[in-house]
Tab-separated table of C-alpha atoms in Angstrom:
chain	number	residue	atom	x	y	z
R	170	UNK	CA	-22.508	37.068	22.196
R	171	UNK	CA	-22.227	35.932	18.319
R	172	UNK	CA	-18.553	36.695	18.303
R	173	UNK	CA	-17.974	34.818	21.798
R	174	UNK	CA	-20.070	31.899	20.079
R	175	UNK	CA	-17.596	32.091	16.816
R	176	UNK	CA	-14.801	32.261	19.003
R	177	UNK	CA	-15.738	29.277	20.661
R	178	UNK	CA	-16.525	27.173	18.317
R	179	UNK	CA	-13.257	27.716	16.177
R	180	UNK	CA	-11.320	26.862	20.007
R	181	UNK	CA	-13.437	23.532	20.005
R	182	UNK	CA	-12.659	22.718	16.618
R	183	UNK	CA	-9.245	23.583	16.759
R	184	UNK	CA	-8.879	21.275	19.942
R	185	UNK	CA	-10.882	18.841	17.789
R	186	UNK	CA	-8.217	18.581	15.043
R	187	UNK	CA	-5.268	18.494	17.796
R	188	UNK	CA	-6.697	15.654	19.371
R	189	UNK	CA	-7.231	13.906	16.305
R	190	UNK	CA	-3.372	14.400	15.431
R	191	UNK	CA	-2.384	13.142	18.529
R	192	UNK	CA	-4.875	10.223	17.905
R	193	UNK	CA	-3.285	9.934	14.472
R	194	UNK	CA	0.418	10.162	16.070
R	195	UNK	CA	-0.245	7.884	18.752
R	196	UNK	CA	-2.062	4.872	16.620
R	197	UNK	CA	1.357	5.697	14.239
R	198	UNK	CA	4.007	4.432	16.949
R	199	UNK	CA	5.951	0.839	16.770
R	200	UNK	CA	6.603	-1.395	18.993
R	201	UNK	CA	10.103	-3.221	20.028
R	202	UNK	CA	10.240	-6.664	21.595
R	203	UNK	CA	12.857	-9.205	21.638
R	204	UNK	CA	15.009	-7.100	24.205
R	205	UNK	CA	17.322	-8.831	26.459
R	206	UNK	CA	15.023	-9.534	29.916
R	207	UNK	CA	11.712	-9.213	27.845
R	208	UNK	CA	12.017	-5.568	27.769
R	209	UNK	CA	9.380	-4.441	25.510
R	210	UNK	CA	10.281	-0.366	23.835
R	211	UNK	CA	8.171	1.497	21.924
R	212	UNK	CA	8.750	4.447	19.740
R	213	UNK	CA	6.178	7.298	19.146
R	214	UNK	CA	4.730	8.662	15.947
R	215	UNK	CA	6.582	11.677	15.948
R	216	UNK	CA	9.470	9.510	15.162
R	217	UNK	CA	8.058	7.346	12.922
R	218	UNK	CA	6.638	9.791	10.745
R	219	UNK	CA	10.242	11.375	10.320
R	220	UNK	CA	11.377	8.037	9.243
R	221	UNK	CA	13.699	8.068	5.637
R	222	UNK	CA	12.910	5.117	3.664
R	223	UNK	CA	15.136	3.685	1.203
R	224	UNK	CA	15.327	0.518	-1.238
R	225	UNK	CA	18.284	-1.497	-1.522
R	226	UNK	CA	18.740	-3.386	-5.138
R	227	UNK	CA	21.665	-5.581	-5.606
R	228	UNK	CA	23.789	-4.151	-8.821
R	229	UNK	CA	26.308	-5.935	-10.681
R	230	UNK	CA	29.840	-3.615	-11.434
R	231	UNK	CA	31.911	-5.263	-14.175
R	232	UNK	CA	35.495	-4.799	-14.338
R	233	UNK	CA	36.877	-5.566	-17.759
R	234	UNK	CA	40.566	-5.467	-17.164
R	235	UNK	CA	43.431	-6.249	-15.279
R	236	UNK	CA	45.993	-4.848	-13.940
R	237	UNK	CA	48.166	-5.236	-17.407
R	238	UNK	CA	45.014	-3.464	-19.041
R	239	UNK	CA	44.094	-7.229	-20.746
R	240	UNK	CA	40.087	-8.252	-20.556
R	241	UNK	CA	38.731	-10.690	-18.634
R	242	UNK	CA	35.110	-11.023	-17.574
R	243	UNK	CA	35.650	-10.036	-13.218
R	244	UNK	CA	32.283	-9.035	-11.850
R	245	UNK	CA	31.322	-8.202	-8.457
R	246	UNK	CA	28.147	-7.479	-6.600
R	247	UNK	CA	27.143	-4.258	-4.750
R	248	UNK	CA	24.359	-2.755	-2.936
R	249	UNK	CA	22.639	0.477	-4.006
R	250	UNK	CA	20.002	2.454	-2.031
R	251	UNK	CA	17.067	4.585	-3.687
R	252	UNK	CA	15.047	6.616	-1.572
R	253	UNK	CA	11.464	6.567	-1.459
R	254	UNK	CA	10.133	9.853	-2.495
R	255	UNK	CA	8.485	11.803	0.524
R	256	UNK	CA	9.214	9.550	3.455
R	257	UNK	CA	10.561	11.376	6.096
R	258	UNK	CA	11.647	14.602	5.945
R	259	UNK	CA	11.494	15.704	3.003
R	260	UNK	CA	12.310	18.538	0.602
R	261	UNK	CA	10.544	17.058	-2.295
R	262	UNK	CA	7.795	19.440	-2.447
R	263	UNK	CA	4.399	18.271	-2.738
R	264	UNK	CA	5.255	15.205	-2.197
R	265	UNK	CA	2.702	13.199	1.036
R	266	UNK	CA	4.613	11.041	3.703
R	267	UNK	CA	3.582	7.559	1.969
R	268	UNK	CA	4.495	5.370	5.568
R	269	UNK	CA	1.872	3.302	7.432
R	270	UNK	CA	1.521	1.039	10.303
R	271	UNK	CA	-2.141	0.453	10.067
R	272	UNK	CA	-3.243	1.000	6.296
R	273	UNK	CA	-2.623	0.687	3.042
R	274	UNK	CA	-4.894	2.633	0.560
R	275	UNK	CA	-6.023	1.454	-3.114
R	276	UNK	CA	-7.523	4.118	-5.370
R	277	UNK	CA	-9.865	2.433	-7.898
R	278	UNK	CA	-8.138	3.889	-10.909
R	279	UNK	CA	-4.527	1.918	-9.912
R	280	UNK	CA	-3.477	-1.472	-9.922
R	281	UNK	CA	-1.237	-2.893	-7.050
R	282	UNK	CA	1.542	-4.704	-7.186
R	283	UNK	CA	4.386	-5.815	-3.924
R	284	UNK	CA	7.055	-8.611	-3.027
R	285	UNK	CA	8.340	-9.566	-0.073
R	286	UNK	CA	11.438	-7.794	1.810
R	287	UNK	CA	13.163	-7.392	5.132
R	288	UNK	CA	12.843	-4.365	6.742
R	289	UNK	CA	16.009	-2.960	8.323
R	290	UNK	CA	15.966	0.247	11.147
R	291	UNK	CA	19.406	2.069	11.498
R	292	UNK	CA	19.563	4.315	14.123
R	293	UNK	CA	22.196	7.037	14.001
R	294	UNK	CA	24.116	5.129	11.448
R	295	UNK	CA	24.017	1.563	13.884
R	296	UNK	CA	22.245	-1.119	12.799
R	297	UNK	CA	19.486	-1.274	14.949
R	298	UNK	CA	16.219	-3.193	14.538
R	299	UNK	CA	14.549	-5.853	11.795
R	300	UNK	CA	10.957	-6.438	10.834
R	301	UNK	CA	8.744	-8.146	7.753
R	302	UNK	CA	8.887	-5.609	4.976
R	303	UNK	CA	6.151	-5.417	1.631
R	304	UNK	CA	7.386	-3.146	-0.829
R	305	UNK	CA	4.490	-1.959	-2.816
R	306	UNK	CA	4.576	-0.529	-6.016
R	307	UNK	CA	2.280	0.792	-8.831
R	308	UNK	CA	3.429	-0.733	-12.251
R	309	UNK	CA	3.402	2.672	-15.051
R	310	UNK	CA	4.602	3.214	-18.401
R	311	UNK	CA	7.299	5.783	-17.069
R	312	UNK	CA	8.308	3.502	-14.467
R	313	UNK	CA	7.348	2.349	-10.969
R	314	UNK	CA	5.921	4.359	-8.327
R	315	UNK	CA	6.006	3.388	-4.601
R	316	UNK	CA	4.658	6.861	-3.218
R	317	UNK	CA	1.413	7.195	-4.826
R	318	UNK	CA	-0.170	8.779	-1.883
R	319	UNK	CA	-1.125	8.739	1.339
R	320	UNK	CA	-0.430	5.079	3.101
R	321	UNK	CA	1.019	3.788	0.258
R	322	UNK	CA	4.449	2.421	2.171
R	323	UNK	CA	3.459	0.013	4.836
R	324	UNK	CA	5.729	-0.843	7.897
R	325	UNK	CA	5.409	-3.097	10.954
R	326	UNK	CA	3.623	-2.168	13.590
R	327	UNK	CA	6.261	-4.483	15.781
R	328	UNK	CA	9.741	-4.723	14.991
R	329	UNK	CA	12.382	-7.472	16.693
R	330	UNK	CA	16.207	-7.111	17.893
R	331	UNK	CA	18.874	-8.482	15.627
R	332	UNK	CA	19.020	-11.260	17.873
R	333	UNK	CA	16.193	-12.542	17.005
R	334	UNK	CA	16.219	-11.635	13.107
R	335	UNK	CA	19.802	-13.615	13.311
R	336	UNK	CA	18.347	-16.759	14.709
R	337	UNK	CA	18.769	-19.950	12.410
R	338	UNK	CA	14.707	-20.707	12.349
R	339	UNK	CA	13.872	-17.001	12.034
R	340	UNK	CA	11.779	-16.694	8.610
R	341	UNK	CA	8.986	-14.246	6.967
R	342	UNK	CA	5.260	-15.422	6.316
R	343	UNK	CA	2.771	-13.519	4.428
R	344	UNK	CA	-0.676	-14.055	4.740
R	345	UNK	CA	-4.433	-12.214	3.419
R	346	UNK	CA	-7.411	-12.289	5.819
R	347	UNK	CA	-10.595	-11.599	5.235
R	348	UNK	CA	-14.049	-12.000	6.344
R	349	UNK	CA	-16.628	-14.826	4.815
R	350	UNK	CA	-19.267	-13.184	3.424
R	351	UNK	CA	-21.808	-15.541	5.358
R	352	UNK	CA	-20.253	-14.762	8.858
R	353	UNK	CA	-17.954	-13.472	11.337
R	354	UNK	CA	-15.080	-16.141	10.648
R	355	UNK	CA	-11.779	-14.781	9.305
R	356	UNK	CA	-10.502	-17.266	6.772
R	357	UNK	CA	-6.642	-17.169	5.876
R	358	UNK	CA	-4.649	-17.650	2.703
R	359	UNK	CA	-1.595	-17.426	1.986
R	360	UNK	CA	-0.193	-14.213	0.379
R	361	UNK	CA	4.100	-15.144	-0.181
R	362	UNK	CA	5.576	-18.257	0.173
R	363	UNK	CA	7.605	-18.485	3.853
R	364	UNK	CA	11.241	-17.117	3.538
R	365	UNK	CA	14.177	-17.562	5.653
R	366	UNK	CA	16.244	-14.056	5.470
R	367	UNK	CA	19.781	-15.498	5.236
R	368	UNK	CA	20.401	-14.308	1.816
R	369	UNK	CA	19.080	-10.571	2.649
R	370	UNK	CA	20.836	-10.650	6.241
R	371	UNK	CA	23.788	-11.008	3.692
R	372	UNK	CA	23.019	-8.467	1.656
R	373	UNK	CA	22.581	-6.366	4.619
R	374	UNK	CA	26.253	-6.559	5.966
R	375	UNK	CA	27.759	-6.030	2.424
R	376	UNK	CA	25.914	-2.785	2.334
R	377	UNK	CA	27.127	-1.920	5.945
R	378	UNK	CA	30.543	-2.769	4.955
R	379	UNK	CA	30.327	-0.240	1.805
R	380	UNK	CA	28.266	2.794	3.440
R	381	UNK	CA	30.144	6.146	2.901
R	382	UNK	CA	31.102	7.840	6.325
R	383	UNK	CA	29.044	10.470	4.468
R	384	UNK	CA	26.038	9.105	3.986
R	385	UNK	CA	22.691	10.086	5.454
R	386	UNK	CA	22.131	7.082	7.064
R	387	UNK	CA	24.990	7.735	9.499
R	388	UNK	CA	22.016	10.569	11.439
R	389	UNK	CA	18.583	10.233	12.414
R	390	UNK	CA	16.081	7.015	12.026
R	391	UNK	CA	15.839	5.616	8.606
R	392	UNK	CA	14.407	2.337	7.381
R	393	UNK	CA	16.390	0.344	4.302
R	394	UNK	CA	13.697	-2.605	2.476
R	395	UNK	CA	15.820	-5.771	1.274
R	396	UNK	CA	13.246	-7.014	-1.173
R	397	UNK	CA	13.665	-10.991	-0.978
R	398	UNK	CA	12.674	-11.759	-4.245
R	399	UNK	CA	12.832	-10.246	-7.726
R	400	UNK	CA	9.425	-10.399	-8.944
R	401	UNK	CA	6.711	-8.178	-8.231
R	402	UNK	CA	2.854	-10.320	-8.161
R	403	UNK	CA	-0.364	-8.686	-8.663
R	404	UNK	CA	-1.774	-8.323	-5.268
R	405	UNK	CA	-5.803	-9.575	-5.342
R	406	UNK	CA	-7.979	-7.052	-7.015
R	407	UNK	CA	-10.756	-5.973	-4.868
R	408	UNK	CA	-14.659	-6.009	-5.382
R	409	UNK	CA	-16.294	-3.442	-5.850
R	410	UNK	CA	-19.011	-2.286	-3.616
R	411	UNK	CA	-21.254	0.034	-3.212
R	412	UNK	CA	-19.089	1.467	-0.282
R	413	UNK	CA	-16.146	3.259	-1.547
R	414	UNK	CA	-14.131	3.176	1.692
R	415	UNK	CA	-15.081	-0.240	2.120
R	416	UNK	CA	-12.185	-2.363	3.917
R	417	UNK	CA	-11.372	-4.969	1.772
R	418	UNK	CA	-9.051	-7.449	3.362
R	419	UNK	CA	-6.354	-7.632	5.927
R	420	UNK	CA	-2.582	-8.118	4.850
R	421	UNK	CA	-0.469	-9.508	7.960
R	422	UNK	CA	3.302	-10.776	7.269
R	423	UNK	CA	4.630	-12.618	10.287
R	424	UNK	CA	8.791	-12.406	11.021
R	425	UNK	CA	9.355	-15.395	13.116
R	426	UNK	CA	11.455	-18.509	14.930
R	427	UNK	CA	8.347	-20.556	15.608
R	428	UNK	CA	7.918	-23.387	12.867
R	429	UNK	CA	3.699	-22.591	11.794
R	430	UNK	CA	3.649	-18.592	11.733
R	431	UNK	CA	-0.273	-19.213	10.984
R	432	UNK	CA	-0.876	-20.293	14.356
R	433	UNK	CA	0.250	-17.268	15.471
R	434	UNK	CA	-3.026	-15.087	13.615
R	435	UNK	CA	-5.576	-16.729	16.372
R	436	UNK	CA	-3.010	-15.631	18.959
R	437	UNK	CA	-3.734	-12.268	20.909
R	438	UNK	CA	-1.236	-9.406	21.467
R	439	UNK	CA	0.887	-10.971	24.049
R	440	UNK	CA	1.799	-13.929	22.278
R	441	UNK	CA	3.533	-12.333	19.481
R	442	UNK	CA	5.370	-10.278	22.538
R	443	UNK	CA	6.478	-12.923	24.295
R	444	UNK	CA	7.520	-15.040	21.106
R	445	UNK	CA	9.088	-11.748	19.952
R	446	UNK	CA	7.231	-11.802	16.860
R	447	UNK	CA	7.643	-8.980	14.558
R	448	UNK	CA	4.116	-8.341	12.848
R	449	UNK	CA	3.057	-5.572	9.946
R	450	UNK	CA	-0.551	-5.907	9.505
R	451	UNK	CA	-2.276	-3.426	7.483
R	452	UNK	CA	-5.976	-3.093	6.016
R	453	UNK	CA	-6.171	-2.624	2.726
R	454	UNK	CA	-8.811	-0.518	1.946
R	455	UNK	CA	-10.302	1.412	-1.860
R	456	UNK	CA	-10.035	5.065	-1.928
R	457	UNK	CA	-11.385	7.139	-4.808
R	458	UNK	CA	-9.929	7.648	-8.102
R	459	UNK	CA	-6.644	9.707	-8.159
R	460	UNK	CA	-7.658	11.646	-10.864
R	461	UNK	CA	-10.937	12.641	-9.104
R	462	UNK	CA	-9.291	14.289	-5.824
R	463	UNK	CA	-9.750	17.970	-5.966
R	464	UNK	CA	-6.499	18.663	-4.389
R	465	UNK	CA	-4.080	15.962	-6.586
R	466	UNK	CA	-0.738	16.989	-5.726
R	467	UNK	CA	1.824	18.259	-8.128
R	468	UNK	CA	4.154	15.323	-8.052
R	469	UNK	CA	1.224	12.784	-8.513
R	470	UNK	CA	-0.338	14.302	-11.810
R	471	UNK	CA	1.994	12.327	-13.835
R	472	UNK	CA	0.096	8.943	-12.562
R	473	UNK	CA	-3.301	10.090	-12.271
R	474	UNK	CA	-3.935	12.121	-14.587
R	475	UNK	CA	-0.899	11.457	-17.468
């Protein structure tokens, strides 16, 4: 009877952690809207997770001579790609998938930094899909890192055609909600400044027009991040509680044709459908030190621990 009891319970709490994957999976999956005939597609976690992310930085190539070998001062503009370190599928061992929809974690022993970009979905090489992007980094002595840990990448939860990314009122604004500490309200500031995305939808076709017929973009989903502006800004340190998982504030960046995106925060789900908003919200939330997790990664020792 013991053994049919142990047997049991490690079924139940093997079902237990399979549902909570597909739970996970399932809350992971995007949404597409802006479809020709208000077709609304969504695609599942699966996919998502198995997303490559890269970052595209604009580089400038000199060419010092002519063609009679004499200087001159010729300089052109191109677009490299770096990818993010464990998004996807990945072969960088020990590395976590760093790619959220819903969250974006905050160990206390870290400070946060991000920018504005526009997110860009190639499917099988085609340009496919365009969304708000923030491109999150942590600032450190050897350099930056983006992947430092679990939900450390956000992306939007709804994504838009290029249709509507390619319209000439289409822009990006960023915004922080939180909760007043006397009551239910949300109150709203702003996070970014609102940007149009001409200058990155630019950007964007020179770097189509150079891809290699070789590259890995050419199979499978990946997602590119054309940061909008240079600078990186502190993003607003947290108080600290007594709660350690304590949800500190909401991050929503809107990608939009109508003229006040902050209208659009009181609006419910269908709204932002119908007006085929594209929408990353996350909740940014405080984990625990990275030095203090038992099982700290190989890769991440060099930031937590030095």
């Amino acid at each position: 009877a013991l053994s049919f009891h142990s047997k049991t319970m490690a079924a139940y709490g093997l079902l237990l952690l399979i549902t909570m994957l597909i739970s996970s999976i399932s809350a992971f999956s995007i949404k597409i809207v802006g479809l020709p005939g208000g077709k609304v597609e969504s695609l599942p976690g699966m996919y998502v997770n198995s997303f490559r992310r890269w970052i595209a930085e604009e580089e400038e190539q000199s060419n010092n001579n002519d063609d009679n070998g004499e200087m001159n001062s010729c300089a052109s503009n191109t677009i490299k790609i770096e990818p993010i370190a464990g998004a996807g599928i990945s072969i960088d061992e020990g590395w976590v998938n760093p790619t959220s929809t819903a969250d974006l974690f905050w160990p206390l022993d870290v400070k946060l930094q991000a920018r504005p970009a526009l997110n860009v979905m190639f499917k099988q090489g085609v340009l496919s899909y365009a969304s708000p992007g923030l491109d999150v980094r942590v600032p450190h002595n050897d350099g930056s890192w983006r992947n430092y840990g679990m939900n450390s990448q956000p992306i939007a939860r709804q994504w838009t055609s290029l249709e509507i990314a390619m319209e000439q009122m289409f822009h990006i604004e960023s915004f922080i909600l939180h909760k007043e500490s006397t009551a239910d309200d949300i109150k709203h500031t702003t996070l970014f400044d609102s940007m149009d995305i001409k200058n990155a939808m630019q950007k964007v076709a020179t770097f189509i027009g150079e891809i290699d017929p070789l590259s890995p973009l050419n199979s499978g989903f990946h997602i590119v991040s054309f940061p909008l502006i240079d600078r990186f800004s502190d993003l607003p340190c947290p108080e600290l509680t007594e709660d350690e998982n304590e949800e500190i504030y909401k991050i929503v960046m809107l990608g939009t044709s109508e003229p006040f995106g902050s209208k659009l925060l009181d609006m419910d789900e269908d709204i932002l459908t119908m007006s085929s908003t594209s929408a990353l919200e996350v909740v940014v939330a405080r984990t625990v030190k990275g030095k203090d997790s038992e099982y700290l990664p190989e890769p991440y020792k060099p930031l937590y621990i030095g």
